[in-house]
XYZ file of C-alpha atoms in Angstrom:
733
model
C 0.000 0.000 0.000
C 2.790 2.410 0.910
C 4.289 2.048 -2.583
C 0.961 2.703 -4.301
C 0.249 5.768 -2.149
C 3.810 6.979 -2.665
C 3.253 6.953 -6.429
C -0.166 8.582 -5.977
C 1.380 11.361 -3.894
C 4.098 12.079 -6.460
C 1.570 11.989 -9.306
C -0.712 14.425 -7.473
C 2.262 16.712 -6.805
C 3.274 16.737 -10.487
C -0.275 16.946 -11.885
C -1.486 19.414 -9.284
C -3.436 21.531 -11.787
C -5.429 18.507 -12.911
C -6.053 17.278 -9.336
C -7.169 20.704 -8.116
C -9.455 21.081 -11.135
C -11.161 17.742 -10.407
C -11.909 18.614 -6.772
C -13.085 22.128 -7.603
C -15.354 20.688 -10.303
C -16.808 18.169 -7.833
C -17.394 20.927 -5.286
C -19.113 23.086 -7.921
C -21.284 20.205 -9.120
C -22.347 19.332 -5.567
C -22.982 22.994 -4.787
C -25.228 23.436 -7.821
C -27.154 20.314 -6.867
C -27.607 21.556 -3.306
C -28.694 25.028 -4.432
C -31.377 23.619 -6.725
C -32.691 21.107 -4.172
C -35.452 21.905 -1.669
C -34.386 22.622 1.886
C -34.009 19.588 4.137
C -36.517 19.218 6.908
C -37.067 16.590 9.560
C -36.812 13.139 8.017
C -39.598 10.632 8.550
C -39.033 8.394 11.535
C -39.730 4.676 11.482
C -38.574 1.669 13.468
C -39.230 -1.477 11.401
C -40.115 -4.624 13.309
C -41.523 -2.906 16.399
C -45.132 -3.076 17.549
C -45.538 0.702 17.447
C -44.504 0.767 13.776
C -46.754 -2.178 12.895
C -49.702 -0.337 14.448
C -48.818 2.833 12.564
C -48.682 0.924 9.257
C -52.006 -0.758 10.048
C -53.645 2.633 10.646
C -52.545 3.819 7.207
C -54.148 0.733 5.622
C -57.415 0.615 7.586
C -58.036 4.369 7.963
C -57.288 5.748 4.449
C -57.174 9.505 4.068
C -56.648 10.159 7.767
C -53.039 11.386 7.198
C -51.633 9.481 10.144
C -48.237 11.111 9.588
C -49.652 14.633 9.211
C -48.369 17.445 11.399
C -50.364 18.371 14.498
C -50.568 21.418 16.722
C -52.254 21.941 20.073
C -53.348 25.516 20.689
C -53.674 25.775 24.473
C -55.758 28.541 26.085
C -55.649 29.612 29.733
C -58.174 32.046 31.212
C -56.997 35.114 33.160
C -56.970 34.847 36.951
C -60.505 34.640 38.347
C -62.080 33.717 35.001
C -63.099 30.457 33.319
C -62.699 29.295 29.748
C -66.448 28.716 29.725
C -67.161 32.423 30.269
C -69.006 33.866 27.215
C -66.231 36.280 26.210
C -63.476 33.674 26.412
C -65.667 31.113 24.674
C -66.267 33.510 21.776
C -62.521 34.194 21.433
C -61.700 30.480 21.291
C -64.365 29.737 18.665
C -63.206 32.671 16.579
C -59.659 31.303 16.751
C -60.869 27.821 15.739
C -62.676 29.253 12.703
C -59.586 31.238 11.746
C -57.360 28.154 12.030
C -59.723 26.051 9.893
C -59.276 28.397 6.920
C -55.729 27.168 6.209
C -55.243 25.373 2.887
C -53.128 22.624 4.507
C -55.418 22.150 7.526
C -57.327 18.842 7.599
C -59.473 19.576 10.647
C -59.625 21.599 13.862
C -61.390 20.362 17.000
C -63.603 22.725 18.978
C -62.604 22.443 22.681
C -66.223 22.715 23.834
C -67.550 20.031 21.499
C -64.587 17.722 22.102
C -64.779 18.219 25.893
C -61.203 19.504 25.869
C -61.666 21.795 28.866
C -59.989 21.084 32.208
C -62.133 20.163 35.234
C -61.510 23.517 36.899
C -62.488 25.286 33.668
C -59.296 27.367 33.432
C -57.528 25.588 30.538
C -58.745 24.382 27.140
C -57.090 23.293 23.929
C -57.898 23.006 20.226
C -56.112 20.364 18.158
C -55.135 21.252 14.593
C -54.411 18.378 12.185
C -52.660 19.030 8.877
C -52.768 17.174 5.581
C -48.967 17.082 5.268
C -46.117 16.130 7.582
C -44.163 18.657 9.617
C -41.239 18.661 7.160
C -43.616 19.437 4.262
C -45.601 22.149 6.043
C -45.289 25.548 4.369
C -44.089 28.577 6.276
C -47.378 30.317 5.543
C -49.223 27.656 7.569
C -46.867 28.113 10.514
C -47.277 31.882 10.282
C -51.085 31.554 10.242
C -50.913 29.345 13.327
C -48.823 31.867 15.228
C -50.939 34.824 14.017
C -54.095 33.151 15.321
C -52.488 32.660 18.724
C -51.322 36.290 18.748
C -54.846 37.534 18.011
C -56.285 35.420 20.835
C -53.705 36.780 23.277
C -54.958 40.288 22.524
C -58.196 39.431 24.338
C -56.327 38.690 27.562
C -56.004 34.894 27.259
C -52.710 33.043 27.677
C -52.189 31.128 24.423
C -49.348 28.683 23.686
C -48.754 26.225 20.838
C -47.428 22.672 21.138
C -46.950 19.830 18.675
C -44.652 19.233 15.724
C -46.184 21.871 13.412
C -43.726 24.518 14.638
C -40.611 22.409 14.180
C -37.983 24.219 12.130
C -34.560 23.404 10.744
C -32.041 23.773 13.598
C -29.157 26.225 13.526
C -25.716 25.584 14.968
C -24.890 29.114 16.039
C -21.697 31.140 15.902
C -19.825 28.715 18.167
C -19.257 26.458 15.127
C -17.202 29.257 13.549
C -15.336 29.671 16.841
C -14.427 25.966 16.703
C -12.921 26.400 13.235
C -11.059 29.522 14.414
C -9.562 27.572 17.325
C -8.472 24.873 14.885
C -6.777 27.526 12.744
C -4.867 28.914 15.727
C -3.691 25.425 16.750
C -2.496 24.727 13.208
C -0.558 27.996 13.063
C 1.128 27.216 16.387
C 1.916 23.661 15.263
C 3.365 24.585 11.866
C 4.589 28.121 12.527
C 3.364 29.100 9.069
C 0.092 30.534 7.829
C 0.394 28.687 4.517
C 1.074 25.288 6.105
C -1.729 25.869 8.603
C -4.136 26.863 5.863
C -3.737 23.660 3.840
C -5.569 21.308 6.272
C -8.321 23.879 6.786
C -8.782 24.428 3.061
C -8.912 20.747 2.157
C -11.223 19.943 5.087
C -13.646 22.683 4.072
C -13.630 21.483 0.460
C -14.281 17.896 1.558
C -17.089 18.897 3.912
C -18.497 21.187 1.235
C -18.701 18.311 -1.231
C -20.125 15.886 1.336
C -22.739 18.196 2.856
C -23.767 19.615 -0.529
C -24.284 16.097 -1.853
C -26.390 15.209 1.191
C -28.443 18.371 0.716
C -28.955 17.628 -2.979
C -30.158 14.098 -2.198
C -32.173 15.020 0.911
C -35.539 14.954 -0.810
C -34.949 11.750 -2.762
C -33.459 9.816 0.165
C -35.530 11.409 2.965
C -32.471 12.836 4.739
C -33.204 15.225 7.595
C -31.308 18.385 8.482
C -29.622 16.575 11.396
C -27.972 14.191 8.925
C -26.025 16.945 7.164
C -25.140 18.635 10.473
C -23.566 15.478 11.887
C -21.787 14.739 8.611
C -20.344 18.255 8.747
C -19.267 17.791 12.354
C -17.395 14.536 11.781
C -16.127 15.310 8.282
C -14.633 18.635 9.339
C -12.863 17.108 12.333
C -11.304 14.133 10.543
C -10.601 16.178 7.398
C -8.400 18.604 9.326
C -6.695 15.803 11.241
C -5.880 13.644 8.204
C -4.426 16.585 6.310
C -2.494 17.632 9.424
C -0.727 14.263 9.651
C 0.341 14.271 6.000
C 1.563 17.895 6.054
C 3.507 17.194 9.264
C 5.154 14.159 7.695
C 5.971 16.175 4.575
C 7.812 18.752 6.674
C 9.705 15.950 8.449
C 10.780 14.511 5.098
C 11.994 17.943 3.983
C 14.015 18.209 7.179
C 15.818 14.985 6.219
C 17.005 16.648 3.016
C 14.665 15.201 0.412
C 13.401 17.263 -2.485
C 9.794 18.428 -2.351
C 8.264 15.982 -4.802
C 9.986 13.052 -3.109
C 8.908 14.337 0.303
C 5.284 14.636 -0.869
C 5.377 11.070 -2.194
C 6.895 9.646 0.981
C 4.532 11.577 3.225
C 1.573 10.211 1.276
C 3.000 6.697 1.237
C 3.590 6.514 4.992
C 1.340 8.958 6.848
C -1.169 8.382 4.043
C -1.218 4.656 4.847
C -2.088 5.493 8.440
C -4.801 7.865 7.162
C -6.340 5.095 5.047
C -6.549 2.646 7.935
C -7.697 5.275 10.405
C -10.388 6.409 7.985
C -11.401 2.823 7.351
C -12.024 2.223 11.071
C -14.225 5.340 11.212
C -16.170 4.220 8.133
C -16.656 0.720 9.570
C -17.955 2.173 12.830
C -20.367 4.558 11.099
C -21.698 2.150 8.468
C -22.052 -0.460 11.212
C -24.864 1.637 12.685
C -27.088 0.020 10.065
C -27.247 -3.167 12.178
C -29.602 -1.319 14.545
C -32.183 -1.253 11.708
C -33.426 2.253 12.432
C -33.455 3.988 9.031
C -32.747 7.464 10.417
C -29.661 6.231 12.303
C -28.500 4.255 9.278
C -28.772 7.334 7.044
C -26.863 9.449 9.552
C -24.083 6.866 9.743
C -23.774 6.276 5.995
C -23.835 10.011 5.225
C -21.121 10.730 7.791
C -19.089 7.748 6.524
C -19.288 9.123 2.989
C -17.949 12.471 4.178
C -15.079 10.683 5.974
C -14.242 8.755 2.790
C -14.101 12.043 0.878
C -11.796 13.471 3.569
C -9.427 10.516 3.111
C -9.355 10.880 -0.691
C -8.735 14.617 -0.469
C -5.916 14.132 2.034
C -4.227 11.604 -0.282
C -4.521 13.658 -3.479
C -5.255 17.316 -2.890
C -2.776 17.807 -0.046
C 0.203 16.744 -2.253
C -1.176 18.968 -5.028
C -1.460 21.997 -2.746
C 2.015 21.310 -1.366
C 3.216 21.657 -4.942
C 1.507 25.053 -5.191
C 2.903 26.171 -1.817
C 6.493 25.395 -2.748
C 9.027 26.880 -0.333
C 6.327 28.566 1.745
C 5.943 25.262 3.610
C 9.181 24.942 5.557
C 10.970 21.826 6.806
C 10.364 20.622 10.327
C 12.153 22.792 12.861
C 12.170 25.956 10.756
C 9.793 28.689 11.908
C 8.782 31.762 10.056
C 10.521 34.897 11.310
C 7.176 36.674 11.565
C 6.395 34.493 14.590
C 9.562 35.620 16.315
C 10.873 32.157 17.139
C 14.306 30.708 16.763
C 14.684 27.077 15.798
C 14.818 24.722 18.745
C 18.118 23.047 19.474
C 17.852 19.534 18.058
C 19.555 17.958 21.054
C 16.956 19.270 23.490
C 14.210 16.639 24.132
C 10.768 17.872 23.272
C 7.772 17.619 25.594
C 6.590 14.369 24.030
C 9.974 12.758 24.632
C 10.100 13.910 28.243
C 6.533 12.709 28.925
C 7.119 9.285 27.332
C 10.343 8.858 29.314
C 8.433 9.602 32.514
C 5.680 7.083 31.658
C 8.243 4.393 30.826
C 9.876 4.945 34.238
C 6.552 4.968 36.167
C 4.155 2.788 34.114
C 2.183 1.312 37.033
C 1.484 4.688 38.672
C 0.411 6.275 35.354
C -1.762 3.289 34.458
C -3.549 3.249 37.827
C -4.086 7.011 37.828
C -5.538 6.948 34.299
C -7.855 3.997 34.902
C -9.096 5.327 38.257
C -9.718 8.792 36.766
C -11.725 7.441 33.845
C -13.564 5.072 36.170
C -14.621 7.992 38.360
C -15.831 9.936 35.313
C -17.849 6.889 34.210
C -19.746 6.561 37.526
C -22.713 8.778 36.439
C -23.300 6.430 33.496
C -24.684 3.895 35.985
C -27.801 6.080 36.350
C -28.258 6.596 32.599
C -31.878 7.202 31.581
C -32.754 7.007 27.895
C -35.562 8.683 25.991
C -36.418 10.679 22.893
C -37.049 14.419 23.099
C -40.551 15.846 23.216
C -41.915 19.297 23.985
C -41.155 18.683 27.669
C -37.432 18.758 26.897
C -37.653 22.138 25.177
C -36.350 25.269 26.942
C -38.932 26.980 29.157
C -38.665 30.056 26.950
C -40.364 28.278 24.016
C -44.096 28.251 23.364
C -43.956 24.467 22.871
C -42.659 23.942 26.409
C -45.174 26.390 27.906
C -48.000 24.596 26.093
C -46.695 21.280 27.444
C -46.703 22.645 31.009
C -50.214 24.107 30.652
C -51.600 20.778 29.436
C -49.924 18.988 32.350
C -51.428 21.531 34.738
C -54.934 21.264 33.334
C -55.219 17.600 32.354
C -52.430 15.757 34.195
C -48.824 14.831 33.316
C -49.835 11.849 31.179
C -51.934 13.958 28.837
C -48.815 14.979 26.879
C -48.059 11.328 26.122
C -51.336 9.617 25.143
C -51.171 6.000 24.062
C -53.041 4.906 20.964
C -54.296 1.335 21.144
C -55.163 -0.188 17.759
C -57.511 -3.184 17.847
C -57.372 -5.365 14.720
C -60.573 -7.454 14.827
C -60.587 -8.535 11.197
C -60.335 -12.207 12.213
C -62.774 -11.877 15.112
C -66.329 -13.232 14.951
C -67.669 -10.242 16.912
C -65.503 -7.112 16.362
C -67.703 -4.842 18.484
C -67.474 -7.180 21.456
C -63.703 -7.374 20.980
C -63.428 -3.567 21.005
C -65.414 -3.356 24.251
C -63.351 -6.132 25.847
C -60.120 -4.300 25.106
C -61.436 -1.034 26.542
C -62.669 -2.713 29.722
C -59.400 -4.586 30.173
C -57.321 -1.423 29.855
C -59.509 0.424 32.385
C -58.525 -2.149 34.996
C -54.784 -1.502 34.631
C -52.763 0.689 36.980
C -51.855 4.292 36.077
C -54.754 4.659 33.619
C -56.622 7.966 33.923
C -58.836 7.981 30.829
C -59.861 5.434 28.206
C -61.851 6.826 25.281
C -64.621 4.760 23.628
C -63.466 2.663 20.637
C -63.484 4.567 17.328
C -63.953 1.993 14.514
C -63.151 2.501 10.841
C -65.780 2.378 8.079
C -65.313 -1.350 7.567
C -65.849 -1.955 11.282
C -62.909 -4.347 11.563
C -60.403 -2.000 13.241
C -60.760 0.535 16.031
C -58.557 2.981 17.901
C -58.699 3.623 21.650
C -56.858 6.538 23.260
C -55.412 5.885 26.709
C -54.258 8.741 28.960
C -51.656 7.570 31.522
C -51.367 9.104 34.958
C -47.602 9.646 34.640
C -45.478 11.753 32.341
C -44.401 10.236 28.992
C -40.759 9.581 29.932
C -41.500 7.885 33.278
C -40.883 4.217 34.087
C -44.530 3.952 35.199
C -45.742 4.846 31.693
C -43.335 2.326 30.208
C -44.752 -0.364 32.510
C -48.268 0.585 31.411
C -47.351 0.083 27.745
C -45.993 -3.377 28.531
C -49.078 -4.093 30.659
C -51.426 -3.308 27.748
C -49.369 -5.483 25.426
C -49.381 -8.366 27.915
C -53.161 -8.055 28.282
C -53.443 -8.103 24.492
C -51.974 -11.624 24.433
C -54.864 -12.970 26.528
C -57.412 -10.955 24.505
C -56.013 -12.459 21.297
C -56.588 -15.951 22.660
C -60.188 -15.155 23.686
C -61.426 -12.983 20.805
C -58.946 -13.485 17.900
C -58.427 -9.690 17.934
C -54.892 -8.286 17.920
C -54.034 -5.401 20.247
C -51.219 -3.039 19.243
C -49.947 0.010 21.151
C -48.513 2.985 19.269
C -48.203 6.759 19.543
C -45.127 8.876 20.181
C -44.694 7.589 23.741
C -44.859 3.928 22.729
C -42.596 4.682 19.776
C -39.992 6.180 22.115
C -40.130 3.138 24.375
C -39.679 0.789 21.422
C -36.747 2.818 20.089
C -34.949 2.688 23.443
C -35.457 -1.068 23.732
C -34.363 -1.666 20.149
C -31.201 0.374 20.661
C -30.392 -1.415 23.908
C -30.859 -4.808 22.261
C -28.635 -3.814 19.324
C -25.759 -2.395 21.392
C -23.969 -5.685 22.106
C -24.234 -7.069 18.520
C -23.067 -3.693 17.229
C -20.062 -3.679 19.563
C -19.154 -7.219 18.537
C -19.400 -6.396 14.831
C -17.572 -3.065 14.832
C -14.918 -3.850 17.417
C -14.397 -7.296 15.878
C -13.849 -5.946 12.352
C -11.611 -3.138 13.568
C -9.688 -5.589 15.771
C -8.904 -7.719 12.714
C -7.924 -4.610 10.770
C -5.548 -3.456 13.513
C -3.961 -6.903 13.694
C -3.048 -6.436 10.029
C -1.716 -2.912 10.669
C 0.290 -3.596 13.841
C 0.984 -7.321 13.313
C 0.232 -7.892 16.974
C -2.531 -9.406 19.105
C -2.108 -7.462 22.342
C -1.819 -3.977 20.814
C -5.272 -4.129 19.122
C -6.725 -5.699 22.275
C -5.325 -2.863 24.368
C -6.728 -0.355 21.878
C -10.230 -1.829 22.167
C -10.175 -1.935 25.982
C -8.911 1.641 26.125
C -11.783 2.689 23.896
C -14.316 1.132 26.264
C -12.825 3.155 29.116
C -13.014 6.437 27.223
C -16.556 5.902 25.889
C -17.909 4.954 29.336
C -16.266 8.042 30.845
C -17.743 10.197 28.073
C -21.226 8.761 28.671
C -20.772 9.535 32.371
C -19.978 13.147 31.516
C -23.054 13.362 29.256
C -25.268 12.070 32.076
C -23.736 14.527 34.546
C -24.384 17.540 32.279
C -27.592 16.724 30.379
C -29.372 14.536 32.933
C -28.069 15.761 36.306
C -27.555 19.374 35.251
C -23.887 19.797 36.249
C -22.412 22.790 34.374
C -25.669 22.964 32.396
C -25.595 26.767 32.354
C -22.090 26.797 30.899
C -23.121 24.318 28.190
C -26.355 26.165 27.350
C -28.552 23.290 28.526
C -31.810 24.955 29.553
C -33.697 21.760 30.317
C -32.277 18.533 31.775
C -33.886 15.172 31.161
C -33.232 11.683 29.789
C -30.273 11.204 27.471
C -31.144 10.723 23.803
C -31.928 7.040 23.175
C -29.541 6.761 20.265
C -26.732 8.630 22.041
C -24.913 5.578 23.525
C -24.806 3.546 20.330
C -23.975 6.581 18.179
C -21.154 7.577 20.530
C -19.839 4.027 20.523
C -19.651 4.077 16.728
C -18.097 7.491 16.273
C -15.759 7.455 19.277
C -14.438 4.022 18.379
C -13.500 5.215 14.917
C -11.852 8.371 16.245
C -10.047 6.477 19.014
C -8.514 4.152 16.459
C -7.302 7.237 14.549
C -5.002 8.224 17.381
C -4.033 4.619 18.025
C -2.915 4.180 14.419
C -1.087 7.510 14.139
C 0.765 7.186 17.444
C 1.497 3.472 17.673
C 2.622 3.018 14.049
C 5.513 5.369 14.911
C 6.384 3.092 17.831
C 6.152 -0.050 15.731
C 8.334 1.476 13.039
C 11.047 2.238 15.588
C 10.725 -1.266 17.083
C 11.007 -3.158 13.771
C 14.027 -1.024 12.914
C 15.900 -2.339 15.922
C 15.039 -0.198 18.930
C 14.189 -1.687 22.312
C 10.473 -1.600 23.264
C 10.970 1.208 25.796
C 13.066 3.211 23.330
C 10.437 2.685 20.622
C 7.765 4.194 22.894
C 9.885 7.318 23.412
C 10.676 7.541 19.698
C 7.007 7.267 18.809
C 6.152 10.109 21.172
C 9.059 12.235 19.967
C 7.719 12.155 16.415
C 3.986 11.813 16.986
C 2.912 13.346 20.307
C 2.937 16.962 19.137
C 0.906 16.227 16.033
C -1.568 13.932 17.808
C -2.026 16.559 20.521
C -2.733 19.227 17.922
C -5.133 16.887 16.112
C -7.021 16.140 19.331
C -7.323 19.812 20.264
C -8.597 20.599 16.767
C -11.142 17.795 16.866
C -12.327 18.873 20.316
C -12.699 22.459 19.106
C -14.713 21.412 16.054
C -17.035 19.149 18.044
C -17.422 21.678 20.851
C -18.496 24.232 18.243
C -21.719 22.282 17.761
C -22.698 22.688 21.418
C -24.240 26.000 20.350
C -26.804 24.194 18.146
C -30.505 24.772 18.784
C -31.081 21.043 18.207
C -30.756 19.173 21.510
C -29.486 16.031 19.785
C -26.696 17.896 17.954
C -25.777 19.776 21.146
C -25.538 16.546 23.129
C -23.517 14.713 20.469
C -21.160 17.689 20.074
C -20.427 17.734 23.802
C -20.201 13.942 24.042
C -17.732 13.633 21.175
C -15.609 16.552 22.390
C -15.231 15.122 25.900
C -14.687 11.618 24.498
C -11.816 12.860 22.322
C -10.290 14.523 25.386
C -10.499 11.338 27.452
C -9.274 9.084 24.660
C -6.464 11.222 23.264
C -4.969 12.649 26.450
C -5.663 9.925 29.018
C -5.965 6.664 27.094
C -3.594 7.159 24.146
C -1.113 9.535 25.811
C -0.958 7.863 29.229
C -2.542 4.419 29.466
C -1.276 3.136 26.096
C 2.453 3.870 26.673
C 2.158 2.583 30.251
C 0.678 -0.728 29.079
C 3.250 -1.065 26.277
C 6.051 -0.378 28.745
C 4.763 -3.136 31.057
C 4.326 -5.616 28.204
C 7.734 -4.990 26.619
C 8.442 -7.278 23.653
C 5.264 -9.260 24.344
C 3.250 -6.314 23.017
C 4.452 -7.069 19.480
C 4.014 -10.845 19.647
C 2.192 -12.545 16.773
C 1.942 -16.289 16.107
C 4.153 -17.297 13.179
C 1.318 -19.006 11.337
C -0.793 -15.862 11.600
C 2.131 -13.680 10.525
C 2.454 -15.756 7.347
C -1.293 -15.655 6.686
C -1.754 -11.900 7.090
C -1.224 -9.585 4.102
C 1.693 -7.187 4.365
C 0.216 -3.680 4.127
C 3.576 -1.992 4.824
C 2.394 0.921 6.931
C 6.019 1.541 7.941
C 7.017 2.236 4.329
C 9.597 -0.529 4.041
C 8.694 -0.962 0.387
C 9.731 2.603 -0.389
C 13.439 1.900 0.086
C 14.110 0.754 -3.501
C 12.021 3.611 -4.903
C 14.032 6.211 -3.061
C 17.186 5.560 -4.960
C 19.197 6.196 -1.799
C 21.271 3.970 0.401
C 19.238 4.944 3.398
C 19.872 3.350 6.719
C 16.998 2.206 8.891
C 16.995 5.556 10.624
C 16.441 7.288 7.294
C 13.454 5.136 6.420
C 10.120 6.838 6.286
C 8.189 6.681 9.510
C 4.448 6.264 9.230
C-alpha cells in the first residue's frame, strides 16, 4: 500500500493543476445540486419490526385519508386569573380562533374544545387540536405563520395562548460557536506549523471535503428522505477528521523535507507513509459509522452512511489534494524545525528533548502509577453512566422560553402529566367473529390496569374491523410507570387475542420512544461485537500484533464509558448545564450511547494508528520496546495533541446548536476525544506497552504468514528512493 500511495502522492504533486481542477469541479457540481434542491426538513421516523410501527402501518391501511403522519398542533388557552374558559367572552374568542385556524389550505381539521370536551375540570384551561394534511417537514411557512398569528390575536383578548406539537418544528441552527471551533483549529495549526500557509492547507482541504459531502447530502435530501440533522452530523465529523488527516500528511511532509529530500519526493513519501495510516484510520471510522445500520433504524442508518461518505471524501482529499497543494505552496511550507521569522521564534536546538519525549520517558519509568491514575480517573468519570436514563425528546425537553414547552406545562397543569403522552391502542378485529365485542373487551381490560386515567370509547373505521382507543396515563411520557403501562397493555393483548382473535397493538409517540430505546439497547452488544471485531482484525493487520489491538479496544471502552458519564452529569443531572447552554435537563437521547460508541471508536482508532505506528516502526528497525515508545512520542505526540485539540474544538463548536441532539452529540464527542487522546492514548497506552515490553508485538508465526503485508512503515519505499538509506532514514508512518 505504501508504494501505491507513494506513487499517488508524487503523481498528485506533479499533476497538481489537474487534481485541483477535479476537486473544484466536484465541489461546484455538488454545490449546484444543493442550491437547486429543496431545503431539508425533519426526516420521517420509522422503526421497522416494532409493535408501534406495525400499528402505525395498520392505521394507514385501515383508515385511508386520515393522514396518520400529518403534522399536528395543540393551541392551548388559559383564562386570566378569576375567570373560566367557559365564560361567554373567552368562549367567543376560542371559537373565533378555531374558525380562523380552519381556513388554512393545509389544515385537515380543527377540534372545537367545547364540542370535544377539551376543557380542564376547573375550567381554566382548554385546547384546540389542529391536524394538517402534510407532515411537519412538508408544512409551508405560511401555515406556521397563520398558526402563530391566530395565537397572537387570541392573546390580545387577555387569554394566555401557547402552541405545542410538531407543526412549529424548524430546521435547527448551529450558532456562531461552530465558527469559533474552526477559528480555534486555525490557531492550533498555526502554532503547530509556525506558518500561515502550512496551517491553511488542512483547513482548506477539510472545508472542500465537507463542502462536497454536505452539498451532496443536501442535494439528495428529498430523494433519500435525509433530515437536516444528517447533514449537520456529517459536517461535524467530516470537518474534524478532514483537518486531522491533512495535518498528519503535512507534518510528515515537513519531516521529510528536514531529512534533506526534495519536495516531490517528500510529498510522495509523506503520502505513502502517513497516508497509509490515514487510510486505515479512515477505514475504522467508516466501519464504525456504516455499522450503525445493524440497529435497523433507518434514520440512524442514514446518519451513519452520510457521515461515513464524508469521511471517505476526507481521506481521498488528504491523499490527493494535499500533495497537489504542497506543490503550489512550494518553499512557503518549511521543513520541520524551521519557523517563520514573523512568529519571532528561533529554531529549537535539536539535542533538546521535546515535551513528548520527556513525557514518554516519565511514563516508561513509572508505568504502574500512570496506568492506575488513568484507569481510576476514567472510572470515576464513568460513575454517572450507571444512572443513565434514555428517551427521545418531546416538547417537555424544550427550553422553558419556548411556546412548545409552555404549552406542554399548561396541558400537564390542566389535564395531568400523562396527557402529553397519550397511548393509541389499535384493535385489529378482522379475524374476530364479533368485532364490536372485541373492542369493548379491550377497553374494559385497559380500564382495569394501573396508572390509567382515561380510556376513550373505541373509534372503529368504516369497515368496522379496526378501532382505535386513546389511553391517557397518569404519569409523564418519559417515566418508568408509563413504560410499565405500555408493557401491561401489550401483555393483556396476548390474553385478549386468545379469547377474541383480535390483535391489540400500542402505538403513539410515547410507545414509539419506548420501542426505540429497547431496540437500541438490544442492538448495542451485537453492534459492539461487529464493529470492534472488524476493527480488531484490521488493527492486527496494521500492527501485526494481538495485544496492541486488544489494548486499543479496551482503552476505547474506558473512554466511551467516561464520556457517557460526563453526558449524564451535564444533560441529565444538570452539572455545568448553564455553561453548556442546557436549559432543560432530562433523559439522554436514546440513540446517544450507540452513536457515541460508533463514532468514538473510529476516532479512538485514529489516534491509536497515528501514534502506535511510529512506535512499531522504531521497534522493527531495531530499537528496544521502551526506546520505541519514546521515539514514537518524539515524532507523533505533538501532532496527535494538535489533532485532538482541533477535533475537540470542532465538536465543541456544535454545542451552540438549537437542536438538543446535535448539542448533546457535540459535547459527548468533544469530551470523548479529550479522554481518549490525552488519558488513554497519551498515558494508558504507553504505560501498558512499557509493562508488556516485547510481548506487546508478539504474533503467532502461522498468523504472521497468513496476514497480508500492508507496509504501513514504508519498508517498500526503500528501492524507490534511490538512496542507500539506513533504517533511521526510512520513512516513519
